[in-house]
Amino acid sequence: MGKKSKLNDLACFQVYTLHHAFGRYYQAAFAESGLTYAKYIILKALATQSQMSLSELSQGVGVEPNTISPLAKKMATYGVIERVRDAEDERRIVLRLTEYGIQVLKAADEVVAENFADLGISDNDAKQAIALISRIRSAVEKAKPSRLNLPQAPPNVQDGLPD
Amino acid sequence: MGKKSKLNDLACFQVYTLHHAFGRYYQAAFAESGLTYAKYIILKALATQSQMSLSELSQGVGVEPNTISPLAKKMATYGVIERVRDAEDERRIVLRLTEYGIQVLKAADEVVAENFADLGISDNDAKQAIALISRIRSAVEKAKPSRLNLPQAPPNVQDGLPD
DNA sequence: TTGGATTATTTCGTATGCGAAGTTTTTGGT
DNA sequence: ACCAAAAACTTCGCATACGAAATAATCCAA
């Protein structure tokens, strides 16, 4: 048995699973609408400020800028966000919710809030989880990955099905 | 402003972000080794029982069987798991860690446990998070998604950059 | 000022995940 | 026993994510 780490267990069995459970819920709820989990999160993040650069948004959402870039482009063509170059600094892209985007976000928020209302998770539970997870995330972002060295591979057994 | 739901906030801002923070950590730690976050989780899940069918594994990992299927195939060619048809029921695939798989898992566990050791998250913190998240996951899996209907799209403004 | 860093964004290749649809094997009702 | 329904996997098309590398705009130090 390898060394034990409760934080590792948390990551592999709880956070991973919960993330995908949420993902399946949002995917089902937004099906056919063109909205997705990722795009919904972007809308929510953009709603916290009047405008944001692409990298500020990526910080807010917690993913890399190259993940946001194509999504923002698509969302602009859908009309939910405005996407323009910053006149002050032509490298920057400035993003902002459109009036339509605000309406879409509102409609989505309503549906989700309704679906999540009677699941037995109180606001206090959720708040506690928010505080705890927030702390854990800060910690994990500080982790310095050391390279894994794998043991010698075995004499290629290939014990299995042809395909 | 749409209706508020703390559980929705938890999903969109905390769980989503923490999942990706963990993902980036494991990706960096396992870089070059051929191991990935998803494959590592599969190894850990398989270590909990002497053997498992593909669908039992998918249940244990918390994703759909069609996600596990190609991963299991690849992992068998890497020699970390054994993958054979169940003689009792030829529809089933039986999966089991190989000796090499056990070694790989052990090596990975060591590295992660070491990297996660001094981040300021106690085992008690992690345990508390495990209990709380476990409860939340059960609840979310019960949520019945109702279809989102988007408001009328605006007269296609397309106010943006050419590309 | 001017040319090499630095910063912001984009593009590219790879790896997951999901639902839907297809294939093979087992089950069950008659 | 026989065939339709169910169950277990697999395949397919689409949508994220990431790191690495490319591109474009700014900064800055000699």
Coordinates of C-alpha atoms (C1' of nucleotides) in Angstrom, one line a residue:
Chain A
M1 CA 0.0 0.0 0.0
G2 CA 1.3 3.4 -0.9
K3 CA 1.4 6.3 1.6
K4 CA -2.0 7.6 2.6
S5 CA -3.2 11.1 2.1
K6 CA -6.7 12.1 3.1
L7 CA -6.4 15.1 0.7
N8 CA -5.6 12.7 -2.1
D9 CA -8.6 10.5 -1.2
L10 CA -10.7 13.7 -1.2
A11 CA -9.5 14.6 -4.7
C12 CA -9.8 11.2 -6.3
F13 CA -13.0 10.0 -4.8
Q14 CA -15.1 12.9 -3.7
V15 CA -14.2 16.1 -5.6
Y16 CA -13.7 14.3 -8.9
T17 CA -17.0 12.5 -8.6
L18 CA -19.0 15.5 -7.4
H19 CA -17.7 17.6 -10.2
H20 CA -18.9 15.1 -12.8
A21 CA -22.2 14.7 -11.0
F22 CA -22.8 18.4 -11.2
G23 CA -21.6 18.3 -14.8
R24 CA -24.2 15.7 -15.8
Y25 CA -26.9 17.7 -14.0
Y26 CA -26.1 21.0 -15.8
Q27 CA -25.7 19.2 -19.1
A28 CA -29.2 17.7 -18.8
A29 CA -30.8 20.9 -17.6
F30 CA -29.3 23.0 -20.4
A31 CA -29.7 20.4 -23.1
E32 CA -31.0 21.8 -26.4
S33 CA -30.6 25.4 -25.3
G34 CA -27.0 25.8 -26.5
L35 CA -25.9 26.7 -23.0
T36 CA -23.4 24.4 -21.3
Y37 CA -21.9 24.1 -17.8
A38 CA -18.7 25.9 -18.8
K39 CA -20.5 28.7 -20.6
Y40 CA -22.9 29.1 -17.7
I41 CA -20.0 29.5 -15.3
I42 CA -18.5 32.1 -17.6
L43 CA -21.8 34.0 -17.5
K44 CA -21.9 33.9 -13.7
A45 CA -18.3 35.0 -13.4
L46 CA -18.8 37.9 -15.8
A47 CA -21.9 39.0 -13.8
T48 CA -19.7 39.8 -10.8
Q49 CA -18.1 42.8 -12.6
S50 CA -19.1 45.3 -15.2
Q51 CA -16.3 44.0 -17.5
M52 CA -13.2 41.8 -17.4
S53 CA -10.3 41.0 -19.6
L54 CA -9.9 37.4 -20.9
S55 CA -7.2 36.6 -18.4
E56 CA -9.1 38.1 -15.5
L57 CA -12.0 36.0 -16.4
S58 CA -9.9 32.9 -16.6
Q59 CA -8.6 33.7 -13.1
G60 CA -12.1 34.1 -11.9
V61 CA -13.3 30.8 -13.4
G62 CA -10.2 28.9 -12.3
V63 CA -9.1 27.6 -15.7
E64 CA -6.3 28.6 -18.1
P65 CA -6.8 31.4 -20.6
N66 CA -6.5 29.1 -23.6
T67 CA -9.6 27.3 -22.4
I68 CA -11.6 30.5 -22.1
S69 CA -10.5 31.9 -25.4
P70 CA -12.5 29.8 -27.9
L71 CA -15.5 29.7 -25.5
A72 CA -15.6 33.5 -25.3
K73 CA -15.4 33.7 -29.1
K74 CA -18.4 31.3 -29.5
M75 CA -20.4 33.1 -26.8
A76 CA -19.9 36.4 -28.5
T77 CA -21.4 35.0 -31.7
Y78 CA -24.3 33.7 -29.7
G79 CA -24.8 37.3 -28.5
V80 CA -24.6 36.7 -24.8
I81 CA -21.3 38.6 -24.3
E82 CA -19.6 41.5 -26.0
R83 CA -16.0 40.9 -26.9
V84 CA -13.8 43.8 -28.0
R85 CA -10.1 44.8 -28.0
D86 CA -9.1 47.1 -25.2
A87 CA -8.2 50.5 -26.8
E88 CA -5.8 51.2 -24.0
D89 CA -3.9 48.0 -24.6
E90 CA -4.5 46.3 -27.9
R91 CA -3.3 42.9 -26.6
R92 CA -6.3 42.7 -24.2
I93 CA -9.7 41.4 -25.0
V94 CA -12.4 43.0 -22.9
L95 CA -15.5 40.9 -22.1
R96 CA -18.9 42.1 -20.9
L97 CA -22.4 40.5 -20.6
T98 CA -24.9 41.8 -23.1
E99 CA -28.5 42.6 -22.2
Y100 CA -29.4 39.2 -23.7
G101 CA -26.7 37.5 -21.7
I102 CA -28.1 38.9 -18.5
Q103 CA -31.5 37.5 -19.5
V104 CA -30.1 34.1 -20.3
L105 CA -28.2 34.0 -17.0
K106 CA -31.3 34.9 -15.1
A107 CA -33.4 32.2 -16.8
A108 CA -30.7 29.6 -16.1
D109 CA -30.3 30.7 -12.5
E110 CA -34.0 30.3 -12.0
V111 CA -34.1 26.8 -13.3
V112 CA -31.1 25.6 -11.3
A113 CA -32.2 27.2 -8.1
E114 CA -35.6 25.5 -8.4
N115 CA -34.0 22.1 -9.2
F116 CA -31.6 22.4 -6.3
A117 CA -34.2 23.8 -3.8
D118 CA -35.4 20.6 -2.1
L119 CA -32.4 18.2 -2.1
G120 CA -31.8 18.3 1.6
I121 CA -28.7 20.5 1.4
S122 CA -29.2 23.6 3.5
D123 CA -27.7 27.0 2.7
N124 CA -25.6 26.4 5.8
D125 CA -24.3 23.1 4.5
A126 CA -23.4 24.8 1.2
K127 CA -21.8 27.7 3.0
Q128 CA -19.7 25.4 5.1
A129 CA -18.6 23.5 2.0
I130 CA -17.8 26.8 0.2
A131 CA -15.5 27.9 3.0
L132 CA -13.8 24.5 3.4
I133 CA -13.3 24.0 -0.3
S134 CA -12.1 27.5 -0.8
R135 CA -9.4 26.9 1.8
I136 CA -8.4 23.6 0.2
R137 CA -8.1 25.1 -3.2
S138 CA -5.7 27.7 -2.0
A139 CA -3.6 25.0 -0.5
V140 CA -3.7 22.7 -3.6
E141 CA -2.6 25.6 -5.8
K142 CA 0.5 25.9 -3.6
A143 CA 1.4 22.2 -4.1
K144 CA 4.7 21.7 -5.9
P145 CA 4.4 18.6 -8.1
S146 CA 7.5 16.4 -8.0
R147 CA 8.0 14.1 -11.0
L148 CA 6.7 10.6 -10.7
N149 CA 9.2 7.9 -11.8
L150 CA 7.5 4.7 -12.7
P151 CA 9.0 1.3 -11.9
Q152 CA 10.3 -0.9 -14.7
A153 CA 7.5 -2.0 -17.0
P154 CA 7.0 -5.8 -17.1
P155 CA 7.8 -8.0 -20.1
N156 CA 4.8 -6.9 -22.1
V157 CA 2.2 -9.4 -21.1
Q158 CA -0.6 -8.0 -23.2
D159 CA -3.0 -10.5 -21.4
G160 CA -6.2 -9.4 -22.7
L161 CA -8.8 -9.1 -25.3
P162 CA -7.8 -8.5 -28.9
D163 CA -9.9 -5.3 -28.8
Chain B
M1 CA -30.7 38.9 -10.7
G2 CA -31.8 35.3 -11.0
K3 CA -32.8 33.2 -7.9
K4 CA -30.0 32.4 -5.6
S5 CA -28.9 29.0 -4.6
K6 CA -25.9 28.4 -2.4
L7 CA -25.6 24.9 -3.8
N8 CA -25.4 26.4 -7.3
D9 CA -22.7 28.8 -6.2
L10 CA -20.8 25.9 -4.6
A11 CA -20.9 24.0 -7.9
C12 CA -20.0 26.8 -10.2
F13 CA -17.3 28.6 -8.2
Q14 CA -15.8 26.1 -5.8
V15 CA -16.2 22.5 -6.9
Y16 CA -15.5 23.3 -10.5
T17 CA -12.4 25.3 -9.7
L18 CA -11.1 22.8 -7.1
H19 CA -11.5 20.0 -9.6
H20 CA -9.5 21.7 -12.2
A21 CA -6.8 22.8 -9.6
F22 CA -6.4 19.1 -8.6
G23 CA -6.4 18.2 -12.3
R24 CA -3.5 20.5 -13.0
Y25 CA -1.6 19.2 -10.1
Y26 CA -1.9 15.6 -11.0
Q27 CA -1.2 16.3 -14.7
A28 CA 2.1 18.0 -13.7
A29 CA 3.0 15.3 -11.2
F30 CA 2.4 12.5 -13.7
A31 CA 3.8 14.3 -16.7
E32 CA 6.0 12.1 -18.9
S33 CA 5.0 8.9 -17.0
G34 CA 2.1 8.1 -19.2
L35 CA -0.1 8.1 -16.1
T36 CA -3.0 10.6 -16.0
Y37 CA -5.4 11.8 -13.4
A38 CA -8.2 9.7 -14.8
K39 CA -6.1 6.6 -15.0
Y40 CA -4.7 7.1 -11.5
I41 CA -8.3 7.3 -10.2
I42 CA -9.1 4.1 -12.0
L43 CA -6.1 2.3 -10.4
K44 CA -7.2 3.5 -7.0
A45 CA -10.8 2.4 -7.5
L46 CA -9.6 -1.1 -8.7
A47 CA -7.4 -1.4 -5.6
T48 CA -10.5 -1.4 -3.4
Q49 CA -11.5 -4.9 -4.7
S50 CA -9.9 -7.9 -6.1
Q51 CA -11.8 -7.4 -9.3
M52 CA -14.6 -5.4 -10.9
S53 CA -16.7 -5.4 -14.0
L54 CA -16.4 -2.3 -16.2
S55 CA -19.8 -1.0 -15.1
E56 CA -19.0 -1.6 -11.4
L57 CA -15.8 0.4 -11.9
S58 CA -17.6 3.2 -13.6
Q59 CA -20.0 3.3 -10.6
G60 CA -17.0 3.4 -8.3
V61 CA -15.3 6.2 -10.2
G62 CA -18.5 8.2 -10.8
V63 CA -18.4 8.5 -14.5
E64 CA -20.3 6.7 -17.3
P65 CA -19.2 3.3 -18.6
N66 CA -18.5 4.7 -22.1
T67 CA -15.8 7.0 -20.5
I68 CA -14.1 4.0 -18.8
S69 CA -14.2 1.7 -21.7
P70 CA -11.4 3.2 -23.9
L71 CA -9.3 4.0 -20.8
A72 CA -9.5 0.4 -19.6
K73 CA -8.4 -0.8 -23.0
K74 CA -5.4 1.5 -23.0
M75 CA -4.4 0.6 -19.5
A76 CA -4.5 -3.0 -20.4
T77 CA -2.0 -2.5 -23.2
Y78 CA 0.2 -0.5 -20.7
G79 CA 0.1 -3.6 -18.5
V80 CA -1.3 -2.0 -15.4
I81 CA -4.6 -3.9 -15.5
E82 CA -5.8 -7.2 -16.7
R83 CA -8.9 -7.1 -18.9
V84 CA -10.8 -10.3 -19.8
R85 CA -14.3 -11.4 -20.6
D86 CA -16.3 -12.9 -17.8
A87 CA -16.7 -16.6 -18.6
E88 CA -20.0 -16.6 -16.6
D89 CA -21.4 -13.8 -18.7
E90 CA -19.7 -13.0 -22.0
R91 CA -21.2 -9.5 -22.0
R92 CA -19.1 -8.5 -19.0
I93 CA -15.5 -7.3 -18.9
V94 CA -13.6 -8.2 -15.8
L95 CA -10.9 -5.8 -14.7
R96 CA -8.1 -6.4 -12.2
L97 CA -4.9 -4.7 -11.2
T98 CA -1.7 -6.5 -12.4
E99 CA 1.3 -6.8 -10.2
Y100 CA 2.8 -4.0 -12.2
G101 CA -0.3 -1.9 -11.7
I102 CA 0.0 -2.3 -8.0
Q103 CA 3.6 -1.1 -8.2
V104 CA 2.7 1.9 -10.3
L105 CA -0.2 2.8 -7.9
K106 CA 2.1 2.6 -5.0
A107 CA 4.7 4.8 -6.6
A108 CA 2.1 7.4 -7.5
D109 CA 0.6 7.3 -4.0
E110 CA 3.9 8.0 -2.5
V111 CA 4.6 11.0 -4.6
V112 CA 1.2 12.6 -4.1
A113 CA 1.1 11.9 -0.4
E114 CA 4.5 13.6 -0.1
N115 CA 3.4 16.6 -2.2
F116 CA 0.2 17.0 -0.2
A117 CA 1.8 16.6 3.2
D118 CA 2.5 20.1 4.3
L119 CA -0.2 22.2 2.6
G120 CA -2.0 23.1 5.8
I121 CA -4.9 20.8 5.2
S122 CA -5.2 18.5 8.2
D123 CA -6.6 14.9 7.9
N124 CA -9.5 16.2 9.9
D125 CA -10.2 19.0 7.4
A126 CA -10.1 16.4 4.6
K127 CA -12.3 14.0 6.5
Q128 CA -14.8 16.7 7.1
A129 CA -14.8 17.7 3.4
I130 CA -15.2 14.0 2.5
A131 CA -18.2 13.6 4.6
L132 CA -19.8 16.8 3.5
I133 CA -19.1 16.3 -0.2
S134 CA -20.3 12.8 0.0
R135 CA -23.6 14.0 1.3
I136 CA -23.9 16.7 -1.3
R137 CA -23.1 14.2 -4.2
S138 CA -25.9 11.9 -3.1
A139 CA -28.2 14.9 -3.1
V140 CA -27.1 16.2 -6.5
E141 CA -27.6 12.8 -8.1
K142 CA -31.2 13.0 -7.0
A143 CA -31.8 16.4 -8.7
K144 CA -34.3 16.2 -11.6
P145 CA -33.2 18.6 -14.3
S146 CA -36.0 20.6 -15.8
R147 CA -35.4 21.9 -19.3
L148 CA -34.2 25.5 -19.6
N149 CA -36.1 27.6 -22.1
L150 CA -34.0 30.5 -23.3
P151 CA -35.5 33.9 -23.9
Q152 CA -35.8 35.2 -27.4
A153 CA -32.4 35.8 -29.0
P154 CA -31.8 39.5 -29.9
P155 CA -31.5 40.8 -33.5
N156 CA -28.1 39.3 -34.0
V157 CA -25.8 42.1 -33.1
Q158 CA -22.5 40.3 -33.6
D159 CA -20.7 43.2 -32.0
G160 CA -17.2 41.9 -31.9
L161 CA -13.9 41.1 -33.4
P162 CA -13.8 39.4 -36.8
D163 CA -12.1 36.5 -35.1
Chain C
dT1 C1' 15.3 55.0 -29.5
dT2 C1' 15.4 50.5 -30.1
dG3 C1' 15.8 45.7 -29.9
dG4 C1' 15.3 42.1 -26.5
dA5 C1' 12.1 40.7 -22.6
dT6 C1' 7.5 40.4 -21.0
dT7 C1' 2.5 40.1 -21.4
dA8 C1' -2.0 38.8 -23.5
dT9 C1' -4.2 35.9 -26.5
dT10 C1' -4.6 32.3 -29.9
dT11 C1' -3.6 27.9 -32.1
dC12 C1' -2.4 23.0 -31.8
dG13 C1' -2.2 18.3 -30.3
dT14 C1' -3.7 15.2 -26.7
dA15 C1' -6.9 13.4 -23.1
dT16 C1' -11.1 13.2 -20.9
dG17 C1' -16.4 13.0 -20.4
dC18 C1' -21.2 12.8 -22.0
dG19 C1' -25.5 11.2 -24.5
dA20 C1' -27.1 8.6 -28.3
dA21 C1' -26.9 4.8 -31.1
dG22 C1' -25.1 0.2 -32.3
dT23 C1' -23.6 -4.7 -31.2
dT24 C1' -23.5 -8.9 -28.6
dT25 C1' -25.2 -11.8 -25.0
dT26 C1' -28.6 -13.1 -21.6
dT27 C1' -33.2 -13.3 -19.8
dG28 C1' -38.0 -14.2 -19.6
dG29 C1' -42.6 -14.9 -20.9
dT30 C1' -45.4 -18.1 -23.4
Chain D
dA1 C1' -37.5 -23.9 -27.3
dC2 C1' -38.3 -19.0 -29.3
dC3 C1' -38.0 -14.3 -29.8
dA4 C1' -38.6 -9.7 -27.9
dA5 C1' -36.7 -7.0 -24.1
dA6 C1' -33.0 -6.0 -21.2
dA7 C1' -28.2 -5.6 -20.0
dA8 C1' -23.1 -4.7 -20.9
dC9 C1' -20.0 -2.7 -23.7
dT10 C1' -18.4 -0.1 -27.6
dT11 C1' -18.4 3.5 -31.0
dC12 C1' -19.3 8.2 -32.5
dG13 C1' -19.7 13.2 -32.5
dC14 C1' -19.3 17.0 -29.7
dA15 C1' -17.5 20.0 -25.8
dT16 C1' -14.1 21.0 -22.6
dA17 C1' -9.3 21.4 -20.4
dC18 C1' -4.3 21.4 -20.4
dG19 C1' 0.7 22.5 -21.7
dA20 C1' 3.5 24.0 -25.4
dA21 C1' 4.4 26.9 -29.0
dA22 C1' 3.2 30.8 -32.0
dT23 C1' 1.8 35.7 -32.6
dA24 C1' 1.1 40.4 -31.5
dA25 C1' 1.5 44.4 -28.6
dT26 C1' 4.0 46.8 -24.7
dC27 C1' 7.8 47.7 -21.8
dC28 C1' 12.3 48.8 -20.6
dA29 C1' 17.1 49.2 -20.0
dA30 C1' 21.4 50.6 -22.2

